[in-house]
Coordinates of C-alpha atoms (C1' of nucleotides) in Angstrom, one line a residue:
Chain A
X1 CA -0.9 29.0 -8.6
X2 CA -1.5 31.1 -5.5
X3 CA -1.2 28.6 -2.6
X4 CA 1.9 26.5 -3.4
X5 CA 2.5 23.5 -1.2
X6 CA 0.0 23.4 1.6
X7 CA 1.5 24.1 5.0
X8 CA 0.1 21.0 6.6
X9 CA 2.2 18.9 4.3
X10 CA 5.5 20.7 5.1
X11 CA 7.3 19.4 8.2
X12 CA 10.4 21.2 9.3
X13 CA 12.9 18.5 10.6
X14 CA 15.4 20.9 12.1
X15 CA 15.7 24.5 13.3
X16 CA 18.6 25.4 10.9
X17 CA 18.2 28.4 8.7
X18 CA 17.9 28.9 4.9
X19 CA 21.2 29.9 3.5
X20 CA 21.4 32.7 1.0
X21 CA 24.9 31.7 0.0
X22 CA 24.0 28.1 -0.9
X23 CA 25.0 26.8 -4.3
X24 CA 21.7 25.0 -4.8
X25 CA 18.5 23.8 -3.2
X26 CA 18.7 20.0 -2.7
X27 CA 15.7 17.7 -3.2
X28 CA 16.5 14.4 -1.5
X29 CA 14.1 12.0 -3.2
X30 CA 13.5 9.0 -1.0
X31 CA 9.9 8.1 -1.3
X32 CA 8.1 10.2 -4.0
X33 CA 10.4 8.9 -6.7
X34 CA 8.9 11.0 -9.6
X35 CA 9.3 14.4 -11.2
X36 CA 5.6 15.1 -11.8
X37 CA 2.7 15.7 -9.4
X38 CA 5.1 15.8 -6.5
X39 CA 4.6 18.2 -3.6
X40 CA 8.1 17.6 -2.3
X41 CA 9.8 18.5 -5.5
X42 CA 7.4 21.4 -5.9
X43 CA 8.4 22.7 -2.4
X44 CA 12.1 22.4 -3.4
X45 CA 11.4 24.4 -6.5
X46 CA 9.6 27.1 -4.4
X47 CA 12.6 27.4 -2.2
X48 CA 15.0 27.4 -5.1
X49 CA 13.0 30.3 -6.7
X50 CA 12.9 32.2 -3.4
X51 CA 16.6 31.8 -2.8
X52 CA 17.5 32.3 -6.4
X53 CA 19.5 29.1 -6.4
X54 CA 19.4 26.2 -8.9
X55 CA 17.9 22.9 -8.0
X56 CA 19.8 19.6 -7.5
X57 CA 17.9 16.4 -7.3
X58 CA 19.5 13.5 -5.4
X59 CA 18.0 10.1 -5.7
X60 CA 19.8 7.6 -3.6
X61 CA 19.4 3.8 -3.3
X62 CA 21.0 2.2 -0.3
X63 CA 22.4 -1.2 -0.1
X64 CA 21.3 -2.1 3.4
X65 CA 17.6 -1.2 3.6
X66 CA 15.6 -4.1 5.0
X67 CA 15.0 -6.8 2.4
X68 CA 17.2 -5.2 -0.3
X69 CA 17.3 -7.6 -3.2
X70 CA 17.7 -7.7 -7.0
X71 CA 13.9 -7.5 -7.2
X72 CA 13.5 -4.1 -5.4
X73 CA 16.8 -2.7 -6.6
X74 CA 15.9 -3.3 -10.3
X75 CA 12.5 -1.7 -9.8
X76 CA 13.9 1.4 -8.2
X77 CA 16.7 1.6 -10.8
X78 CA 14.1 1.6 -13.5
X79 CA 12.6 4.5 -11.8
X80 CA 15.9 6.3 -11.6
X81 CA 16.4 5.9 -15.3
X82 CA 13.0 7.6 -15.9
X83 CA 13.8 10.4 -13.5
X84 CA 17.2 11.0 -15.0
X85 CA 15.6 11.4 -18.5
X86 CA 12.9 13.7 -17.1
X87 CA 15.5 15.9 -15.4
X88 CA 17.7 16.0 -18.5
X89 CA 14.7 17.2 -20.5
X90 CA 13.9 19.9 -17.9
X91 CA 17.6 21.0 -17.7
X92 CA 17.8 20.1 -14.0
X93 CA 20.8 18.4 -12.5
X94 CA 20.0 14.9 -11.3
X95 CA 22.4 12.8 -9.2
X96 CA 21.5 9.1 -9.0
X97 CA 23.5 7.5 -6.2
X98 CA 23.6 3.7 -5.9
X99 CA 25.4 2.5 -2.8
X100 CA 28.0 0.0 -3.9
X101 CA 28.7 -1.3 -0.4
X102 CA 27.0 -1.1 2.9
X103 CA 27.5 2.4 4.5
X104 CA 29.4 3.6 1.4
X105 CA 26.8 6.4 1.2
X106 CA 27.5 7.7 4.7
X107 CA 28.5 11.3 4.5
X108 CA 27.0 12.0 1.1
X109 CA 24.0 14.0 2.5
X110 CA 26.2 15.9 5.0
X111 CA 28.6 16.8 2.3
X112 CA 25.9 18.1 0.0
X113 CA 24.4 20.0 2.9
X114 CA 27.5 22.0 3.3
X115 CA 26.8 23.5 -0.2
X116 CA 23.0 23.7 0.0
X117 CA 20.7 26.7 0.7
X118 CA 18.0 24.3 1.8
X119 CA 17.1 20.6 1.7
X120 CA 13.7 19.2 1.0
X121 CA 12.9 15.5 1.3
X122 CA 9.8 13.2 1.5
X123 CA 7.8 12.3 4.5
X124 CA 6.3 8.9 4.4
X125 CA 4.8 6.7 7.1
X126 CA 6.4 3.4 8.2
X127 CA 9.5 1.6 7.0
X128 CA 12.8 3.3 7.6
X129 CA 12.7 6.7 6.0
X130 CA 11.5 8.7 8.9
X131 CA 14.3 7.4 11.2
X132 CA 16.8 8.0 8.4
X133 CA 15.6 11.6 8.0
X134 CA 15.6 12.2 11.8
X135 CA 19.2 11.0 12.0
X136 CA 20.3 13.1 9.1
X137 CA 18.5 16.2 10.5
X138 CA 20.7 16.3 13.6
X139 CA 23.9 16.7 11.5
X140 CA 22.7 19.1 8.9
X141 CA 23.5 22.8 9.2
X142 CA 20.8 24.0 6.9
X143 CA 17.0 23.9 6.9
X144 CA 15.7 20.4 6.2
X145 CA 12.0 20.0 5.4
X146 CA 10.1 16.7 4.9
X147 CA 7.0 16.9 2.6
X148 CA 4.1 14.7 2.9
X149 CA 3.2 14.3 -0.7
X150 CA 1.8 10.8 -1.5
X151 CA -1.7 10.9 -0.2
X152 CA -4.9 12.9 -0.9
X153 CA -5.6 13.2 2.8
X154 CA -2.6 15.0 4.4
X155 CA -1.2 12.7 7.1
X156 CA -1.6 15.3 9.7
X157 CA -5.2 16.3 8.9
X158 CA -7.3 13.7 10.7
X159 CA -5.2 13.7 13.9
X160 CA -6.4 10.2 15.0
X161 CA -6.5 6.6 14.0
X162 CA -9.6 4.8 12.7
X163 CA -10.7 1.3 13.6
X164 CA -12.7 0.8 10.5
X165 CA -12.8 2.0 6.9
X166 CA -16.3 3.3 7.4
X167 CA -15.2 5.7 10.1
X168 CA -12.4 7.0 7.9
X169 CA -14.7 7.4 5.0
X170 CA -17.2 9.3 7.1
X171 CA -14.4 11.5 8.4
X172 CA -12.8 12.2 5.1
X173 CA -15.9 12.6 2.9
X174 CA -16.9 16.1 4.0
X175 CA -13.3 17.3 3.8
X176 CA -12.5 15.8 0.4
X177 CA -13.3 18.9 -1.7
X178 CA -10.9 20.9 0.5
X179 CA -8.2 18.3 0.1
X180 CA -8.7 17.9 -3.6
X181 CA -8.5 21.7 -4.1
X182 CA -4.8 21.5 -3.0
X183 CA -3.3 19.5 -5.9
X184 CA 0.4 19.4 -6.7
X185 CA 1.6 20.9 -10.0
X186 CA 1.7 18.3 -12.8
X187 CA 5.1 19.7 -13.9
X188 CA 6.9 21.3 -10.9
X189 CA 10.2 21.5 -12.8
X190 CA 8.4 23.8 -15.3
X191 CA 8.0 26.3 -12.5
X192 CA 11.7 26.6 -11.9
X193 CA 12.5 30.3 -12.5
X194 CA 16.3 30.3 -12.9
X195 CA 17.9 28.5 -15.9
X196 CA 21.2 28.1 -14.1
X197 CA 22.1 24.4 -13.5
X198 CA 23.4 23.1 -10.2
X199 CA 26.9 21.6 -10.1
X200 CA 27.5 18.6 -8.1
X201 CA 30.5 19.6 -6.0
X202 CA 33.8 17.9 -7.0
X203 CA 34.4 16.3 -3.6
X204 CA 30.9 14.8 -3.7
X205 CA 31.4 13.5 -7.3
X206 CA 34.8 12.0 -6.3
X207 CA 33.5 10.1 -3.3
X208 CA 29.9 9.3 -4.4
X209 CA 29.8 9.2 -8.2
X210 CA 26.6 9.0 -10.2
X211 CA 25.2 5.5 -10.8
X212 CA 26.5 3.9 -14.0
X213 CA 24.2 4.3 -17.0
X214 CA 24.6 0.6 -17.7
X215 CA 23.1 -0.1 -14.3
X216 CA 20.2 2.3 -14.8
X217 CA 19.5 0.9 -18.2
X218 CA 19.7 -2.7 -17.0
X219 CA 22.6 -3.6 -19.2
X220 CA 24.6 -4.5 -16.1
X221 CA 23.5 -7.0 -13.6
X222 CA 23.3 -6.4 -9.9
X223 CA 25.6 -9.3 -8.9
X224 CA 28.3 -7.1 -7.5
X225 CA 26.0 -5.4 -4.9
X226 CA 25.8 -6.7 -1.3
X227 CA 22.0 -7.4 -1.6
X228 CA 19.9 -10.6 -1.6
X229 CA 20.3 -12.1 -5.0
X230 CA 18.0 -15.0 -4.3
X231 CA 15.0 -12.8 -4.7
X232 CA 15.1 -12.3 -8.4
X233 CA 14.2 -9.6 -10.9
X234 CA 10.6 -9.8 -12.2
X235 CA 9.4 -8.8 -15.6
X236 CA 7.6 -5.6 -14.5
X237 CA 9.2 -2.3 -15.3
X238 CA 9.4 0.2 -12.5
X239 CA 9.5 4.0 -12.8
X240 CA 7.2 6.9 -13.6
X241 CA 7.2 6.2 -17.3
X242 CA 6.1 2.6 -16.9
X243 CA 3.5 3.7 -14.3
X244 CA 2.0 6.2 -16.7
X245 CA 1.6 3.4 -19.3
X246 CA -0.1 1.2 -16.8
X247 CA -2.4 4.0 -15.7
X248 CA -3.4 4.8 -19.3
X249 CA -4.2 1.1 -20.0
X250 CA -6.2 0.8 -16.8
X251 CA -8.2 4.0 -17.4
X252 CA -9.0 3.0 -20.9
X253 CA -9.7 -0.7 -20.5
X254 CA -10.7 -1.6 -17.0
X255 CA -11.8 1.4 -14.9
X256 CA -15.4 1.4 -16.1
X257 CA -16.0 -2.2 -15.1
X258 CA -13.8 -2.0 -11.9
X259 CA -16.7 -2.5 -9.5
X260 CA -18.0 -5.7 -11.1
X261 CA -14.7 -7.2 -12.3
X262 CA -12.5 -6.3 -9.4
X263 CA -12.0 -9.8 -8.1
X264 CA -11.3 -11.2 -11.6
X265 CA -7.8 -12.1 -12.3
X266 CA -5.8 -9.0 -13.5
X267 CA -8.8 -6.6 -13.3
X268 CA -7.0 -4.2 -11.0
X269 CA -4.9 -1.2 -11.8
X270 CA -1.6 -3.1 -11.1
X271 CA -0.3 0.2 -9.8
X272 CA 0.3 -0.9 -6.2
X273 CA 4.1 -1.3 -6.6
X274 CA 4.5 1.9 -8.4
X275 CA 2.5 3.7 -5.8
X276 CA 4.7 2.2 -3.1
X277 CA 7.9 3.5 -4.7
X278 CA 6.3 6.9 -5.5
X279 CA 6.5 6.3 -9.2
X280 CA 2.9 7.6 -9.6
X281 CA 0.9 10.1 -7.7
X282 CA -2.5 9.5 -6.1
X283 CA -3.4 13.0 -7.1
X284 CA -2.8 12.3 -10.7
X285 CA -4.8 9.1 -10.6
X286 CA -7.7 10.8 -9.0
X287 CA -7.7 13.7 -11.4
X288 CA -7.7 11.4 -14.4
X289 CA -10.2 8.9 -13.0
X290 CA -12.7 11.6 -12.1
X291 CA -11.9 14.2 -14.8
X292 CA -11.8 16.6 -11.8
X293 CA -15.4 16.2 -11.0
X294 CA -16.6 16.0 -7.4
X295 CA -18.3 12.9 -6.0
X296 CA -19.7 11.8 -2.7
X297 CA -17.6 9.0 -1.1
X298 CA -20.5 7.9 1.1
X299 CA -23.1 7.6 -1.8
X300 CA -23.3 4.0 -2.6
X301 CA -25.9 4.3 -5.3
X302 CA -25.3 7.3 -7.4
X303 CA -27.8 8.4 -10.1
X304 CA -27.1 6.6 -13.4
X305 CA -26.0 9.9 -15.1
X306 CA -23.6 10.6 -12.3
X307 CA -20.3 12.0 -13.7
X308 CA -18.4 9.5 -11.5
X309 CA -20.1 6.2 -12.1
X310 CA -19.9 3.1 -9.9
X311 CA -16.8 1.5 -11.4
X312 CA -14.6 4.5 -10.8
X313 CA -16.2 5.1 -7.4
X314 CA -15.2 1.6 -6.3
X315 CA -11.7 2.2 -7.5
X316 CA -11.5 5.6 -5.8
X317 CA -12.6 4.0 -2.6
X318 CA -9.7 1.6 -2.9
X319 CA -7.3 4.4 -3.7
X320 CA -8.4 6.9 -1.1
X321 CA -10.3 5.1 1.7
X322 CA -8.4 1.9 1.9
X323 CA -4.9 3.2 0.9
X324 CA -5.1 6.2 3.1
X325 CA -6.7 4.4 6.0
X326 CA -3.5 2.3 6.1
X327 CA -1.2 5.3 5.6
X328 CA -3.0 7.2 8.4
X329 CA -2.8 4.2 10.7
X330 CA 1.0 3.7 10.1
X331 CA 1.5 7.4 10.6
X332 CA 0.2 7.0 14.1
X333 CA 1.3 3.4 14.7
X334 CA 4.7 3.0 13.1
X335 CA 5.0 -0.6 14.3
X336 CA 1.9 -1.8 12.5
X337 CA 3.9 -4.8 11.4
X338 CA 3.7 -6.2 14.9
X339 CA 1.0 -8.6 16.2
X340 CA 0.5 -6.5 19.3
X341 CA -1.0 -3.7 17.3
X342 CA -4.1 -5.8 16.3
X343 CA -7.3 -4.7 17.9
X344 CA -8.2 -6.1 21.4
X345 CA -11.2 -8.1 20.3
X346 CA -9.1 -9.8 17.6
X347 CA -6.2 -10.7 19.9
X348 CA -8.6 -11.9 22.5
X349 CA -10.6 -14.3 20.3
X350 CA -7.3 -15.6 18.7
X351 CA -5.9 -16.2 22.2
X352 CA -9.0 -18.1 23.2
X353 CA -8.4 -20.4 20.2
X354 CA -4.7 -20.5 20.3
X355 CA -4.7 -24.1 21.6
X356 CA -7.3 -25.4 19.1
X357 CA -6.0 -28.2 17.0
X358 CA -4.9 -27.1 13.5
X359 CA -5.9 -29.3 10.5
X360 CA -2.4 -28.7 9.2
X361 CA 0.7 -27.0 10.7
X362 CA 3.4 -25.7 8.5
X363 CA 6.6 -23.9 9.3
X364 CA 7.6 -20.6 7.7
X365 CA 9.9 -22.6 5.3
X366 CA 7.0 -24.8 4.3
X367 CA 5.0 -21.8 3.4
X368 CA 7.9 -20.1 1.7
X369 CA 8.6 -23.1 -0.5
X370 CA 4.9 -23.5 -1.3
X371 CA 4.9 -27.0 0.3
X372 CA 1.3 -27.2 1.6
X373 CA -1.4 -29.8 0.7
X374 CA -3.5 -27.1 -1.0
X375 CA -2.5 -26.5 -4.6
X376 CA -4.4 -23.2 -4.8
X377 CA -2.5 -21.8 -1.8
X378 CA 0.7 -23.1 -3.3
X379 CA -0.1 -21.3 -6.5
X380 CA -0.7 -18.0 -4.7
X381 CA 2.7 -18.4 -3.0
X382 CA 4.4 -19.2 -6.3
X383 CA 2.9 -16.1 -7.9
X384 CA 4.2 -14.0 -5.0
X385 CA 7.7 -15.4 -5.5
X386 CA 7.7 -15.2 -9.3
X387 CA 5.8 -11.9 -9.8
X388 CA 6.1 -10.1 -6.5
X389 CA 2.4 -9.9 -6.1
X390 CA -0.7 -12.0 -5.5
X391 CA -4.1 -11.4 -7.2
X392 CA -6.5 -9.3 -5.2
X393 CA -8.8 -11.9 -3.7
X394 CA -6.3 -14.6 -3.5
X395 CA -4.1 -12.4 -1.4
X396 CA -6.7 -12.5 1.3
X397 CA -7.0 -16.3 1.1
X398 CA -3.3 -16.6 1.2
X399 CA -3.2 -14.8 4.6
X400 CA -6.3 -16.5 6.0
X401 CA -4.8 -19.9 5.4
X402 CA -1.4 -19.0 7.0
X403 CA -3.4 -18.0 10.0
X404 CA -5.3 -21.3 9.9
X405 CA -2.2 -23.5 9.4
X406 CA 0.4 -21.9 11.7
X407 CA 1.2 -23.1 15.2
X408 CA 0.1 -19.8 16.7
X409 CA -1.5 -16.6 15.5
X410 CA 1.6 -14.7 16.4
X411 CA 3.8 -16.9 14.3
X412 CA 1.2 -16.7 11.5
X413 CA 1.4 -12.9 11.5
X414 CA 5.2 -13.0 11.5
X415 CA 5.2 -15.4 8.6
X416 CA 2.9 -13.2 6.6
X417 CA 4.9 -10.1 7.2
X418 CA 8.2 -11.8 6.5
X419 CA 7.1 -13.4 3.2
X420 CA 5.3 -10.3 2.0
X421 CA 8.1 -8.0 2.9
X422 CA 10.6 -10.2 1.2
X423 CA 8.8 -11.0 -2.0
X424 CA 6.1 -8.5 -2.7
X425 CA 7.0 -5.4 -4.7
X426 CA 4.5 -3.5 -2.6
X427 CA 5.7 -5.2 0.7
X428 CA 6.9 -2.9 3.5
X429 CA 4.1 -0.5 2.5
X430 CA 1.4 0.6 5.0
X431 CA -1.1 -1.1 2.7
X432 CA 0.6 -4.4 3.0
X433 CA 0.4 -4.2 6.8
X434 CA -3.3 -3.3 6.4
X435 CA -3.9 -6.4 4.3
X436 CA -2.1 -8.7 6.8
X437 CA -3.8 -6.9 9.7
X438 CA -7.1 -7.4 8.0
X439 CA -6.5 -11.1 7.8
X440 CA -6.3 -11.0 11.6
X441 CA -9.2 -8.7 12.2
X442 CA -7.8 -5.1 11.8
X443 CA -10.3 -2.8 10.2
X444 CA -12.7 -5.7 10.1
X445 CA -15.6 -6.8 12.3
X446 CA -16.2 -10.0 14.3
X447 CA -18.1 -12.7 12.4
X448 CA -20.1 -15.6 13.6
X449 CA -20.4 -18.4 14.0
X450 CA -17.2 -18.8 16.0
X451 CA -14.9 -21.3 14.4
X452 CA -11.9 -23.3 15.6
X453 CA -8.5 -21.4 15.3
X454 CA -10.2 -18.3 13.8
X455 CA -12.6 -17.6 16.6
X456 CA -14.6 -14.6 15.5
X457 CA -12.1 -13.6 12.8
X458 CA -13.6 -13.7 9.3
X459 CA -13.1 -17.1 7.8
X460 CA -12.3 -18.0 4.2
X461 CA -11.9 -21.3 2.3
X462 CA -10.0 -22.4 -0.7
X463 CA -13.0 -24.5 -1.9
X464 CA -15.2 -21.4 -2.0
X465 CA -12.5 -19.4 -3.7
X466 CA -12.2 -22.0 -6.4
X467 CA -15.9 -21.7 -7.0
X468 CA -15.9 -17.9 -7.0
X469 CA -13.0 -17.3 -9.4
X470 CA -12.1 -18.7 -12.8
X471 CA -8.8 -20.2 -11.9
X472 CA -8.0 -22.7 -14.7
X473 CA -5.4 -20.4 -16.3
X474 CA -4.0 -19.3 -13.0
X475 CA -3.5 -22.8 -11.8
X476 CA -1.9 -23.7 -15.1
X477 CA 0.7 -21.0 -14.6
X478 CA 1.3 -21.4 -10.9
X479 CA -0.2 -24.7 -9.7
X480 CA 1.7 -27.7 -8.4
X481 CA 3.7 -29.5 -11.0
X482 CA 2.3 -32.9 -11.9
X483 CA 4.1 -35.8 -10.2
X484 CA 7.0 -37.0 -12.2
X485 CA 7.3 -33.8 -14.2
X486 CA 9.8 -31.2 -13.5
X487 CA 8.4 -27.7 -13.2
X488 CA 9.4 -25.4 -16.0
X489 CA 10.3 -22.6 -13.6
X490 CA 11.5 -23.4 -10.2
X491 CA 10.4 -20.0 -9.0
X492 CA 12.9 -17.5 -7.7
Chain B
dA1 C1' -26.8 -16.9 -9.3
dT2 C1' -28.9 -14.8 -5.4
dC3 C1' -30.9 -14.6 -0.9
dG4 C1' -31.3 -14.5 4.2
dG5 C1' -29.4 -16.0 8.5
dC6 C1' -25.6 -16.3 11.3
dT7 C1' -23.3 -12.7 14.3
dC8 C1' -20.8 -8.3 16.8
dG9 C1' -17.8 -4.1 17.9
dC10 C1' -17.6 0.8 16.9
dG11 C1' -19.0 5.5 16.9
dC12 C1' -22.4 8.5 17.4
dA13 C1' -26.9 10.5 18.7
dA14 C1' -29.4 10.7 22.6
Chain C
dT1 C1' -28.1 3.1 26.1
dG2 C1' -29.7 2.0 21.6
dC3 C1' -29.0 2.0 16.8
dG4 C1' -27.0 1.8 12.2
dC5 C1' -23.7 -0.1 9.9
dG6 C1' -20.1 -2.8 7.9
dA7 C1' -13.9 -5.2 1.9
dA8 C1' -14.1 -9.6 0.0
dG9 C1' -17.1 -14.4 5.4
dC10 C1' -19.8 -19.2 5.3
dC11 C1' -23.8 -22.1 4.8
dG12 C1' -28.1 -23.9 3.1
dA13 C1' -32.2 -22.9 0.4
dT14 C1' -34.3 -21.5 -3.8

DNA sequence: ATCGGCTCGCGCAA
DNA sequence: TGCGCGAAGCCGAT
């Protein structure tokens, strides 16, 4: 491997030096929560080899990140268990830190930094990580680098935002071979030269002990933590091992028909949450879905013997064009979760229709409790609460109807963000804000004829959705309980 | 099931 | 300035 981690992905966060007398190189794992196909970890290994120091992997989970709840904590803890096992196998010291109380973790990084030769962390757009890293960088007397490792397109490559997917596709397409030539090592821990193991310093162990195995394994509940217990655990396992299983199943059973079946219930990869928490790498997915063959992103109708046929192409367009369009947008517009960031034409047409009479007006609580007149909409909301996700197509309808039935477009946008952030496993992700933004016109075009409330914003109806999808089973699971019968599950 | 018409902002070539 | 083009739209006709 000649190149190593591409320079465009490595972002120095302070001017402090590397320290030859460090006891270890620290990888502060905050977004790419995996040990494979991970540029950040790979960079930490490079520095450890250069400084001839062992590697220490710190994976923390704070108690006070926005929307912290049993649901997200459990998913991340599943991931920590998988990473612990992978590090044990590789002979690398892994320190999982679970913050037992708000601010209990304060000082942990600074204390480790006093012993470190260098610190490497993850660079990710949106949410709180960049602010956290910037705050830490000021107090750290050793080099701190953030590595942009979760996209095929480096965040700093395009250098501008794109109004539409087509523009992004056209921009990326000719550069794709160049980007794909720079792939992270599948097994960066295998490239670690020294066999010496890092030791977590005693003062650190005393103040910030490793998370209990019972918590990682799920034998202990999360009731003692100061997080939101009303958003419950869902029966989806987080972590790199679970993600690998989902990916295998998807590639074997659903990728080939992805184009045609995409809107069917459960035809998707189901990897969105794992991508959000960094439990799987986009590079690995692309490598496996294409068998490392090139394809032309702009070619809609490839020859029938094309090595990357239509199903995989459609999936790759989701994974690269749409996912990275949103990541690129949030890189440049960190407050993409605010209404004011919608495109001008969309805000204008929504403003012109702000006083239109709504057929129904619901409060955020009505939406949250699935108390609308529309049983299909209620079902989608129940799926969000119980499973932390909404089926592909229904997710769009869910948003369009919140726009339709809210007192104002601004409050509709805020309701969508709040409910999705709170309940969706992949909430708080750039892609979530893309989806919500798309409901209100972002990355989309104006559509006629102009309609009440929506104006030129693309319109969707529950009636058409019921015709388009086979929903009997879905409504059986999530639909309104029959009058006089208590629901089996109240929903979390 | 599939089709055309509805309709329009954008980025780019000119 | 004109033109090609577009994540899932809807509606009515066949």
